[in-house]
XYZ file of C-alpha atoms in Angstrom:
725
model
C 115.220 123.932 81.926
C 113.185 126.305 83.906
C 112.372 130.005 83.816
C 115.697 131.045 85.712
C 117.820 129.357 83.026
C 115.857 130.620 80.032
C 115.998 134.231 81.387
C 119.744 133.800 81.926
C 120.431 132.610 78.391
C 118.511 135.509 76.919
C 120.363 138.165 79.021
C 123.753 136.706 78.058
C 122.888 136.613 74.387
C 122.280 140.222 74.423
C 125.580 141.399 75.838
C 127.881 138.431 75.228
C 126.742 136.313 72.262
C 130.231 134.612 72.087
C 129.742 133.078 75.649
C 130.377 129.207 76.050
C 126.654 128.351 76.384
C 127.544 124.738 76.584
C 129.487 125.348 79.741
C 126.471 127.361 81.214
C 124.353 124.294 80.479
C 126.766 121.869 82.005
C 126.935 124.075 85.203
C 123.183 124.150 85.341
C 122.913 120.359 85.019
C 125.548 119.653 87.691
C 124.034 122.208 90.081
C 120.626 120.693 89.624
C 121.911 117.156 90.317
C 123.966 118.438 93.378
C 121.045 120.206 94.877
C 118.490 117.509 93.915
C 116.017 117.057 96.876
C 117.135 120.310 98.608
C 114.610 122.998 99.263
C 114.779 126.631 100.308
C 112.898 127.767 103.430
C 110.257 129.260 100.987
C 109.529 125.826 99.661
C 111.099 126.455 96.251
C 113.647 123.838 94.930
C 117.101 124.990 95.932
C 118.302 125.340 92.314
C 115.997 128.393 92.042
C 118.650 130.331 94.236
C 121.858 129.750 92.258
C 120.035 130.512 89.061
C 118.663 133.841 90.402
C 122.184 134.666 91.569
C 123.552 133.916 87.955
C 120.673 136.326 86.596
C 121.892 139.137 88.842
C 125.470 138.556 87.658
C 124.079 138.643 84.034
C 122.479 142.033 84.925
C 125.942 143.246 85.685
C 127.129 141.911 82.332
C 129.781 139.692 83.853
C 131.850 137.163 81.831
C 131.019 133.513 81.253
C 133.327 132.267 84.020
C 131.653 134.399 86.680
C 128.208 133.199 85.589
C 129.212 129.538 85.721
C 130.752 130.101 89.240
C 127.506 131.844 90.239
C 125.447 128.771 89.213
C 127.797 126.565 91.247
C 128.501 128.905 94.241
C 126.771 126.825 96.845
C 127.899 123.274 95.633
C 131.004 123.082 97.802
C 129.239 124.462 100.834
C 125.766 122.754 100.792
C 126.360 119.567 98.725
C 128.748 116.511 98.515
C 130.486 118.248 95.494
C 134.171 118.971 96.298
C 136.677 121.640 95.181
C 138.452 119.059 93.142
C 135.299 117.881 91.350
C 134.520 121.469 90.313
C 138.178 121.980 89.359
C 138.126 118.843 87.203
C 134.847 119.716 85.458
C 135.328 123.491 84.962
C 138.937 124.416 85.626
C 141.039 126.310 88.210
C 139.414 129.711 87.765
C 135.795 128.551 88.363
C 137.004 126.485 91.255
C 138.793 129.333 92.906
C 135.803 131.615 92.512
C 133.442 129.142 94.093
C 135.828 128.459 96.963
C 136.294 132.208 97.523
C 132.500 132.584 98.152
C 132.256 129.423 100.344
C 132.025 130.158 103.963
C 134.286 128.699 106.709
C 131.466 126.827 108.300
C 133.460 123.739 109.051
C 136.110 125.380 111.071
C 135.472 125.649 114.902
C 135.620 129.228 116.310
C 135.117 130.510 119.859
C 132.452 133.079 119.058
C 130.028 134.138 116.331
C 132.033 137.415 115.896
C 135.294 135.374 115.233
C 133.531 133.193 112.631
C 132.106 136.275 110.957
C 135.529 137.930 110.929
C 137.252 135.002 109.532
C 134.678 134.597 106.769
C 135.203 138.227 105.888
C 138.967 137.887 105.961
C 138.850 134.943 103.650
C 136.332 136.698 101.229
C 138.502 139.778 101.036
C 141.720 137.781 100.439
C 139.898 136.006 97.479
C 138.509 139.384 96.409
C 141.936 140.917 96.188
C 142.919 138.322 93.687
C 139.700 138.319 91.749
C 137.029 140.923 92.288
C 134.356 138.544 90.833
C 134.324 136.702 94.164
C 132.674 139.640 95.827
C 130.369 140.225 92.923
C 129.084 136.695 93.241
C 128.724 137.192 97.043
C 126.877 140.398 96.580
C 124.509 138.642 94.122
C 124.030 135.783 96.638
C 123.101 138.194 99.430
C 120.737 140.202 97.188
C 118.642 137.239 96.390
C 118.659 136.032 99.919
C 117.427 139.418 101.085
C 114.702 139.315 98.369
C 113.555 136.067 100.014
C 114.135 137.040 103.547
C 110.323 137.097 104.380
C 110.442 133.227 104.724
C 112.957 133.405 107.537
C 112.280 133.686 111.362
C 112.031 137.241 112.668
C 115.301 136.798 114.637
C 117.084 135.661 111.389
C 115.452 138.611 109.470
C 116.916 141.099 111.863
C 120.384 139.475 112.055
C 120.639 139.208 108.170
C 119.350 142.739 107.544
C 121.806 144.291 110.082
C 124.817 142.527 108.537
C 123.674 143.475 105.156
C 123.324 147.177 106.048
C 126.580 147.182 107.880
C 128.844 145.130 105.613
C 127.336 144.268 102.239
C 125.624 147.409 101.193
C 128.560 149.718 102.032
C 130.797 147.144 100.194
C 128.511 147.540 97.142
C 128.759 151.277 97.430
C 132.679 151.088 97.771
C 132.731 149.158 94.463
C 130.224 151.646 92.866
C 127.496 149.073 92.274
C 124.468 151.357 93.025
C 121.867 149.062 91.519
C 122.744 146.483 94.196
C 123.529 149.035 96.931
C 120.186 150.854 96.837
C 118.164 147.512 96.753
C 120.171 145.901 99.734
C 119.625 149.130 101.759
C 115.870 149.337 101.185
C 115.393 145.621 101.927
C 117.431 145.845 105.137
C 115.511 149.063 106.153
C 112.203 147.238 105.682
C 113.151 144.501 108.158
C 114.992 146.694 110.667
C 112.399 149.344 111.065
C 109.151 148.154 109.404
C 107.056 150.971 110.820
C 109.430 153.715 109.643
C 109.710 151.999 106.270
C 106.030 151.969 105.471
C 105.190 155.338 107.093
C 107.832 156.887 104.775
C 106.712 154.875 101.737
C 103.055 156.053 102.280
C 104.179 159.728 102.744
C 106.163 159.572 99.483
C 103.196 157.757 97.633
C 100.938 160.669 98.783
C 103.209 163.193 97.097
C 103.635 160.941 93.962
C 101.102 162.672 91.595
C 102.456 166.119 92.734
C 106.127 164.987 92.074
C 105.329 163.314 88.661
C 103.571 166.505 87.407
C 106.432 168.679 88.733
C 109.169 166.507 87.236
C 107.376 166.157 83.861
C 107.312 169.989 83.482
C 110.982 170.264 84.101
C 111.870 167.459 81.681
C 109.763 169.027 78.977
C 111.487 172.331 79.507
C 115.106 170.717 79.541
C 114.333 168.697 76.503
C 113.303 171.792 74.644
C 116.343 173.882 75.694
C 118.974 171.067 75.021
C 117.511 170.583 71.474
C 117.678 174.222 70.814
C 121.533 174.275 71.492
C 122.013 171.006 69.519
C 122.801 168.560 72.315
C 121.344 165.047 72.489
C 120.114 164.318 75.983
C 118.203 161.613 77.676
C 116.261 163.093 80.544
C 114.428 161.074 83.099
C 113.187 161.314 86.722
C 115.515 159.666 89.154
C 113.707 157.287 91.741
C 114.860 158.264 95.150
C 115.337 155.243 97.429
C 113.741 155.105 100.749
C 116.659 154.319 103.066
C 118.707 157.237 101.567
C 115.831 159.650 102.386
C 115.392 158.139 105.743
C 119.060 158.441 106.630
C 119.166 162.080 105.600
C 116.075 162.834 107.655
C 117.664 161.175 110.682
C 121.269 162.607 110.316
C 120.172 166.024 109.436
C 117.086 166.180 111.749
C 114.796 167.178 108.782
C 111.254 166.566 107.746
C 110.475 164.913 104.452
C 109.627 168.351 102.963
C 113.113 169.706 103.787
C 115.003 167.009 101.810
C 116.241 168.969 98.725
C 116.755 165.980 96.401
C 113.472 164.307 96.942
C 112.610 165.515 93.570
C 115.399 164.547 91.229
C 116.344 164.292 87.526
C 119.070 162.655 85.599
C 120.462 164.114 82.317
C 122.525 161.636 80.259
C 124.535 163.141 77.336
C 127.218 162.005 74.819
C 130.354 163.779 76.121
C 131.978 165.451 79.074
C 131.912 168.657 77.032
C 128.082 168.316 76.784
C 127.897 167.704 80.575
C 129.272 171.141 81.389
C 127.149 172.811 78.640
C 123.956 171.340 80.118
C 125.148 172.427 83.559
C 125.435 176.039 82.232
C 122.011 175.647 80.661
C 120.151 174.467 83.792
C 121.870 177.224 85.896
C 120.567 179.761 83.369
C 116.965 178.446 83.532
C 116.770 177.800 87.279
C 118.355 179.426 90.298
C 121.051 177.159 91.855
C 121.227 176.724 95.585
C 124.574 177.917 97.010
C 126.960 175.249 98.223
C 124.909 172.475 96.605
C 127.048 171.985 93.490
C 129.513 168.982 93.252
C 131.786 168.133 90.400
C 132.503 164.331 90.630
C 133.739 164.463 86.942
C 136.793 166.485 87.771
C 137.105 164.747 91.134
C 135.682 161.230 90.841
C 134.633 159.301 94.034
C 136.957 156.505 94.994
C 134.307 153.984 93.765
C 134.696 155.502 90.263
C 131.521 157.384 90.350
C 131.398 160.468 87.971
C 128.578 163.093 87.491
C 127.799 166.722 87.996
C 125.330 167.353 90.878
C 123.480 170.593 91.390
C 120.531 171.570 93.336
C 118.111 174.100 91.821
C 114.936 176.066 92.781
C 112.043 175.386 90.505
C 109.602 178.147 89.478
C 107.163 176.902 92.029
C 109.843 177.526 94.717
C 110.368 173.775 95.122
C 114.070 172.610 95.280
C 115.151 169.767 93.082
C 118.359 167.867 92.181
C 119.853 167.363 88.697
C 122.705 164.894 87.966
C 124.369 165.239 84.562
C 126.783 162.348 83.166
C 127.687 160.618 79.987
C 126.356 157.137 79.022
C 129.688 155.585 80.001
C 129.418 157.327 83.433
C 125.964 156.170 83.890
C 126.954 152.552 83.204
C 129.770 152.838 85.770
C 127.355 154.482 88.263
C 125.042 151.587 87.993
C 127.516 148.594 87.987
C 130.739 150.230 89.273
C 133.763 148.035 89.114
C 131.994 145.419 87.065
C 131.900 147.935 84.157
C 135.764 148.160 84.136
C 136.532 144.616 84.892
C 137.985 143.219 81.561
C 139.903 140.100 81.326
C 143.199 139.440 79.422
C 144.522 135.862 78.812
C 145.019 134.078 82.327
C 142.239 136.161 84.040
C 144.304 139.259 84.849
C 142.483 142.636 85.140
C 143.449 145.604 83.223
C 145.704 148.165 85.001
C 143.026 150.828 85.222
C 140.623 148.334 87.057
C 143.519 147.048 89.191
C 144.259 150.572 90.462
C 140.688 150.950 91.635
C 141.118 148.050 94.025
C 144.259 149.590 95.752
C 141.971 150.411 98.777
C 141.205 146.628 99.120
C 144.863 145.785 99.313
C 145.407 148.499 101.885
C 142.514 147.228 103.904
C 144.022 143.724 103.954
C 147.396 145.152 104.923
C 145.941 147.135 107.809
C 143.982 144.185 109.181
C 146.856 141.625 109.306
C 147.751 142.861 112.747
C 144.231 142.681 114.052
C 143.769 139.554 116.160
C 140.480 140.756 117.888
C 137.407 139.743 115.879
C 135.201 142.549 117.144
C 137.861 145.062 116.298
C 138.280 143.722 112.778
C 134.548 143.893 111.960
C 134.118 147.405 113.612
C 137.179 148.835 111.645
C 135.792 147.135 108.466
C 132.502 149.043 108.902
C 134.438 152.335 109.264
C 136.507 151.672 106.106
C 133.433 150.658 104.073
C 130.690 152.812 105.413
C 131.803 156.344 105.684
C 131.084 159.642 103.868
C 134.094 161.294 102.221
C 135.781 164.645 102.479
C 137.862 165.839 99.457
C 140.993 167.924 100.204
C 144.062 168.999 98.271
C 147.697 168.678 98.633
C 149.810 171.932 98.067
C 150.434 170.651 94.475
C 146.639 170.358 93.718
C 146.308 166.512 94.017
C 142.868 165.466 95.328
C 142.898 163.234 98.410
C 139.639 161.488 99.609
C 139.482 160.836 103.331
C 136.602 159.747 105.689
C 134.423 162.541 106.907
C 135.676 164.055 110.089
C 139.409 163.354 109.238
C 142.148 165.483 110.660
C 145.579 166.622 109.477
C 147.019 163.527 111.090
C 144.861 161.262 108.865
C 146.019 163.336 105.837
C 149.762 162.867 106.848
C 149.518 159.156 107.113
C 147.614 158.882 103.902
C 150.592 160.443 102.200
C 153.210 158.305 103.974
C 153.972 156.675 107.245
C 157.273 158.638 107.589
C 155.459 161.935 107.260
C 152.880 160.944 109.873
C 155.516 159.760 112.305
C 157.582 162.960 111.894
C 154.572 165.320 111.956
C 155.011 168.506 114.235
C 152.039 170.519 112.906
C 149.814 171.364 109.869
C 148.732 174.259 107.726
C 145.277 174.447 106.175
C 144.610 177.048 103.483
C 148.074 178.618 104.497
C 147.127 178.944 108.169
C 148.497 177.063 111.095
C 145.716 174.868 112.602
C 145.579 172.425 115.601
C 146.244 168.800 114.748
C 142.589 167.993 115.787
C 141.192 170.368 113.245
C 138.439 168.645 111.261
C 139.192 168.933 107.566
C 136.511 170.439 105.133
C 135.906 169.828 101.391
C 138.220 171.890 99.437
C 140.777 172.564 102.149
C 144.464 172.687 101.027
C 146.508 170.838 103.471
C 150.251 171.001 104.174
C 151.982 168.852 106.779
C 154.931 170.300 108.922
C 157.670 167.792 109.935
C 160.509 168.025 112.174
C 163.552 165.666 112.621
C 163.270 166.220 116.369
C 159.899 164.358 116.393
C 160.550 160.683 117.248
C 157.138 159.167 116.462
C 153.421 159.736 117.081
C 151.694 160.296 120.326
C 149.267 157.855 121.792
C 146.715 160.575 122.159
C 146.559 160.662 118.349
C 144.696 157.427 118.456
C 141.847 159.275 120.037
C 141.899 162.013 117.335
C 142.228 160.078 113.983
C 139.248 159.107 112.006
C 140.682 156.645 109.367
C 141.694 153.206 110.140
C 144.753 153.696 107.885
C 146.138 156.318 110.333
C 145.211 154.302 113.372
C 146.808 151.127 112.058
C 150.015 152.990 111.041
C 150.263 154.521 114.521
C 149.759 151.205 116.209
C 152.418 149.579 113.998
C 154.896 152.235 114.973
C 154.420 151.621 118.759
C 154.546 147.883 118.153
C 157.836 148.026 116.203
C 159.615 150.920 117.729
C 158.735 150.441 121.378
C 158.533 146.687 121.837
C 160.370 146.577 125.125
C 158.422 149.345 126.463
C 155.149 147.665 125.255
C 156.194 144.363 126.944
C 156.702 146.281 130.255
C 153.456 148.157 129.790
C 151.599 144.918 129.080
C 153.033 143.180 132.107
C 151.903 146.082 134.336
C 148.479 146.069 132.823
C 148.133 142.328 133.471
C 149.373 142.812 137.011
C 146.890 145.590 137.689
C 143.969 143.596 136.333
C 145.004 140.618 138.366
C 145.089 142.555 141.558
C 141.779 144.093 140.738
C 140.237 140.683 140.461
C 141.988 139.353 143.593
C 144.182 136.843 141.629
C 147.875 136.027 141.600
C 150.167 135.522 138.693
C 151.072 131.961 139.805
C 147.461 130.922 139.925
C 146.814 131.455 136.236
C 150.039 131.704 134.351
C 150.777 127.938 134.094
C 152.878 126.951 131.046
C 150.191 124.556 129.580
C 147.489 127.289 129.885
C 149.742 129.879 128.375
C 150.231 127.614 125.401
C 146.450 127.799 124.813
C 146.683 131.608 124.669
C 149.492 131.496 122.239
C 147.635 129.197 119.858
C 144.331 131.200 120.074
C 146.097 134.457 119.125
C 148.908 133.011 117.030
C 151.708 134.339 119.137
C 155.119 132.662 119.482
C 155.918 133.801 123.037
C 154.437 135.259 126.209
C 156.413 138.452 125.492
C 154.356 138.773 122.219
C 151.175 138.599 124.301
C 152.494 141.376 126.697
C 153.618 143.595 123.734
C 150.192 143.114 122.132
C 148.516 144.355 125.325
C 151.038 147.104 125.625
C 150.213 148.585 122.253
C 146.517 147.997 122.370
C 146.181 145.136 120.007
C 144.876 142.792 122.729
C 143.116 143.533 126.165
C 144.380 142.084 129.357
C 140.910 141.195 130.452
C 140.523 138.785 127.471
C 143.744 136.882 128.399
C 142.834 136.623 131.970
C 139.288 135.448 131.315
C 140.595 132.690 129.106
C 143.188 131.607 131.739
C 140.374 131.692 134.446
C 138.369 129.200 132.352
C 141.396 126.748 132.435
C 141.812 127.459 136.243
C 138.137 126.421 136.891
C 138.511 123.262 134.748
C 141.506 122.128 136.839
C 140.362 123.038 140.322
C 137.738 121.263 142.345
C 134.586 123.537 142.810
C 134.818 123.446 146.592
C 138.419 124.614 146.492
C 137.632 127.645 144.378
C 138.098 131.098 146.040
C 134.898 133.142 146.281
C 136.282 135.640 143.618
C 136.674 132.802 141.109
C 133.018 131.500 141.453
C 131.274 131.206 138.237
C 128.455 133.358 136.898
C 125.066 131.721 136.475
C 125.806 131.128 132.722
C 129.157 129.655 133.480
C 127.691 127.278 136.043
C 125.116 126.148 133.483
C 127.879 125.375 131.029
C 130.044 123.667 133.609
C 126.957 121.507 134.865
C 126.302 120.431 131.270
C 129.959 119.434 130.735
C 129.946 117.574 134.082
C 126.963 115.408 133.336
C 127.558 111.759 132.122
C 128.322 111.746 128.389
C 124.905 110.344 127.594
C 123.024 113.192 129.497
C 120.976 110.869 131.636
C 120.102 111.586 135.297
C 119.484 108.517 137.607
C 117.029 109.444 140.417
C 118.559 109.310 143.800
C 122.074 108.271 142.697
C 125.040 110.469 141.780
C 128.222 109.570 139.944
C 126.963 106.067 138.816
C 127.952 104.540 135.449
C 125.212 105.155 132.995
C 125.133 103.695 129.409
C 122.591 103.778 126.587
C 121.441 100.318 125.482
C 122.150 99.391 121.924
C 119.056 97.138 121.763
C 116.556 100.121 121.499
C 118.802 103.154 121.222
C 116.713 105.680 123.168
C 117.125 109.325 122.370
C 115.902 112.511 124.207
C 112.070 112.618 123.684
C 111.685 108.852 124.207
C 110.108 107.554 127.498
C 112.926 105.737 129.158
C 113.543 103.465 132.170
C 116.862 102.408 133.890
C 117.876 98.795 134.372
C 120.470 98.023 137.209
C 122.986 95.663 135.629
C 125.384 93.476 137.650
C 128.776 95.324 137.528
C 128.062 97.682 134.625
C 125.908 100.451 136.266
C 122.648 101.480 134.938
C 121.534 100.550 131.383
C 119.038 102.970 129.866
C 116.176 101.414 127.664
C 112.969 102.739 125.963
C 109.948 101.812 128.186
C 108.475 99.791 125.286
C 111.779 97.900 124.751
C 111.152 94.110 124.517
C 114.106 93.508 126.980
C 112.396 95.590 129.577
C 108.954 94.189 129.119
C 110.289 90.596 129.315
C 112.432 91.485 132.476
C 112.589 88.211 134.424
C 113.629 89.766 137.690
C 110.494 91.934 137.931
C 110.561 95.615 138.867
C 113.109 95.382 141.631
C 116.005 96.088 139.218
C 114.236 98.923 137.267
C 115.030 102.438 138.267
C 113.548 105.927 137.348
C 115.741 107.893 135.009
C 115.277 111.129 133.107
C 116.882 113.157 130.267
C 118.904 116.248 131.178
C 117.197 118.232 128.352
C 119.502 121.271 128.382
C 122.747 119.291 127.296
C 124.059 119.221 123.708
C 124.976 115.552 123.994
C 124.721 113.469 120.708
C 122.993 110.077 120.593
C 123.173 107.308 118.037
C 119.959 106.267 116.240
C 119.535 103.613 113.638
C 116.992 103.879 110.862
C 116.292 101.555 107.866
C 115.453 102.947 104.506
C 113.696 101.005 101.667
C 113.475 102.344 98.179
C 113.289 101.500 94.559
C 116.850 101.366 93.434
C 117.940 103.994 90.935
C 120.977 106.026 90.019
C 121.956 108.767 92.484
C 119.557 107.438 95.229
C 122.235 107.148 97.798
C 123.632 110.621 97.053
C 120.087 112.145 97.329
C 119.566 110.486 100.821
C 123.010 111.511 102.106
C 122.263 115.017 100.828
C 119.187 115.181 103.009
C 121.233 114.110 106.017
C 123.822 116.704 105.031
C 121.106 119.505 105.029
C 120.587 118.930 108.758
C 124.427 119.114 109.391
C 124.367 115.970 111.534
C 127.088 113.246 111.406
C 126.386 109.924 109.444
C 128.216 107.361 111.633
C 127.665 104.282 109.753
C 125.894 102.935 106.730
C 125.287 99.535 105.165
C 123.340 99.226 101.934
C 122.392 96.362 99.607
C 119.998 95.771 96.704
C 117.835 92.781 96.456
C 117.103 90.746 93.207
C 113.883 92.805 92.878
C 115.880 95.992 92.717
C 114.795 97.023 96.206
C 117.533 99.083 97.954
C 117.762 98.471 101.728
C 119.948 100.937 103.658
C 120.749 100.788 107.418
C 122.037 104.211 108.663
C 123.379 105.261 112.076
C 122.926 108.878 112.670
C 124.170 111.075 115.539
C 121.224 113.190 116.771
C 120.280 115.280 119.748
C 116.572 114.420 120.214
C 113.553 112.553 118.627
C 112.150 115.759 117.141
C 115.320 116.070 115.118
C 115.107 112.461 114.145
C 111.557 112.656 112.974
C 112.228 115.693 110.881
C 115.089 113.816 109.136
C 112.815 110.692 108.665
C 110.106 112.923 107.193
C 112.568 114.493 104.749
C 113.939 111.175 103.650
C 110.474 109.838 102.890
C 110.102 112.644 100.284
C 113.139 111.486 98.283
C 112.168 110.087 94.929
C 111.798 106.288 95.119
C 111.714 105.958 98.871
C 108.672 103.952 100.070
C 109.461 103.176 103.677
C 111.689 104.664 106.490
C 111.558 103.138 109.963
C 113.512 103.621 113.179
C 115.096 100.520 114.474
C 113.552 99.641 117.818
C 115.723 96.747 118.579
């Protein structure tokens, strides 16, 4: 079955011996068949990846359904398997999980940012219904990061940046530190290799000193806890490189100035023991003022609980101690996964469900965001921010992003309080609304019936996306007419600045394109969105200018409407003949690719002047050219326009020993290259030889050669040829 499968079964047997192991085996078999012939960039068979993802999920001790979905998570996206097939074989729950992880790669978007935003939207929607979707996605990303060394440097940077900005913070938000730390360190290694290895070497040089120092403290604490009758597991806590690096950069400190470089973890049986051990360590070692944090009384939003204190050792070296119970330690490692229990029908318990309230809030706030860049940037703020803990006058603890103001606090409590806010008190003293809240502040919001809504200036002050979105919603709903007028004025100013007129761009058929793109129902909706800041006038005008250029002859374009170099390149590509062939000395003539030899970019070609049908393009070695009865007087020089993205049809013949799933394996290879298979004709001879004629849509000969080479590797295939005639 393979190493990955055997390791998986052993892990599951330890924490869930009642798991349906036959279902696991079935998922493994179907995944193997679906990915047959596929390889990772590393050269490993593709099945290695889903099995490693399943092993990571087993490390989180997830249920059988999640493990099955992990094994199958790439089948809908990367193979011929469909949602319906997964649903039929494994049920609705597994199918929904697999679909939730599947990207939206088949839907066209106008930009990479828009595609990324839509992928994240879909993932969060599925995640709100079932958190296991994101746990599978995190496991998928973790294994991909572990094997990132096989990707190109450009891809390494792209994936590492996305991981550090989205997936590591998401793991942190869900409290899964075992995944968060590894994702951060792997990303750090690829984003700043020099800094990563410099820091690793410096820490390695201190290793012997650190180990001896920590060992002495562990020995002392074991002796003292034993004396007062408390069972305690005491261990050195490995400090992750990225967290050290981030502190050094943010606090402008050297490695020697990082207090928690030396760290210990004390795990005890009960909360009572946690506080007893805290008193003990403060008695033995001197605590550093302002460095004690009680996350047991005030848990972090991601469920993390521990006591943190920084102490000075007898050698004068500062070190950190974390004290927690065994249950707290498990939650600290796997976060939401430790609380995720399923009742009949797959519903989470109420305690876990409450932990995901932030997710549903996030989805609610993003509904109004039509701009892909804004969505992604806001998402980063929501996920990747340090917290400040403040109190209501009644003593309730509120967690807000670091840097938050009383306005953020007011909108956290309720929209109506924020909209009626006239001032604020912090620790019983009146403060300005831009006051930056500090840990432990007691905040009271002052309201007034004479206040009729927030100020636009508040958008420059607030830190949380929750407050920003609620303020924007107020302006959208309460001042629609005003927003429409403001939006129109903004459009008119921008048009005037660019030397354009309203009548030039605002044609009904072009406006329809804008409405469809941003899912508005009327032009007033567009104006209103611009008025309250949900859309920029420049984006609308740029899109309309594209339509203007398409519909006006180039020599009639005003000077201010001339295209940039990049736009000219794109326009030139669009204006070329569909087949992307240039005929020397002739413009605007009919050009067609001959079907007798099907030339594609990379082939040496020659043009043949036909009678009444323009120029026919052939391969130079085509038999119809070499047997040309009219001599060279009807041949003409032609060349490929290599910058186009034009598709060409190429015919190949595949011969193989017939077997079960042969056709599926071959079409899977073609699917890997994400190119269209336009036609196929297959038959089997009486000698059990399968002969397949395939028509592919490709862009150049190099691509065709790669496909042919890959098909030749399919089990049973003994000949693949390109049809010349």
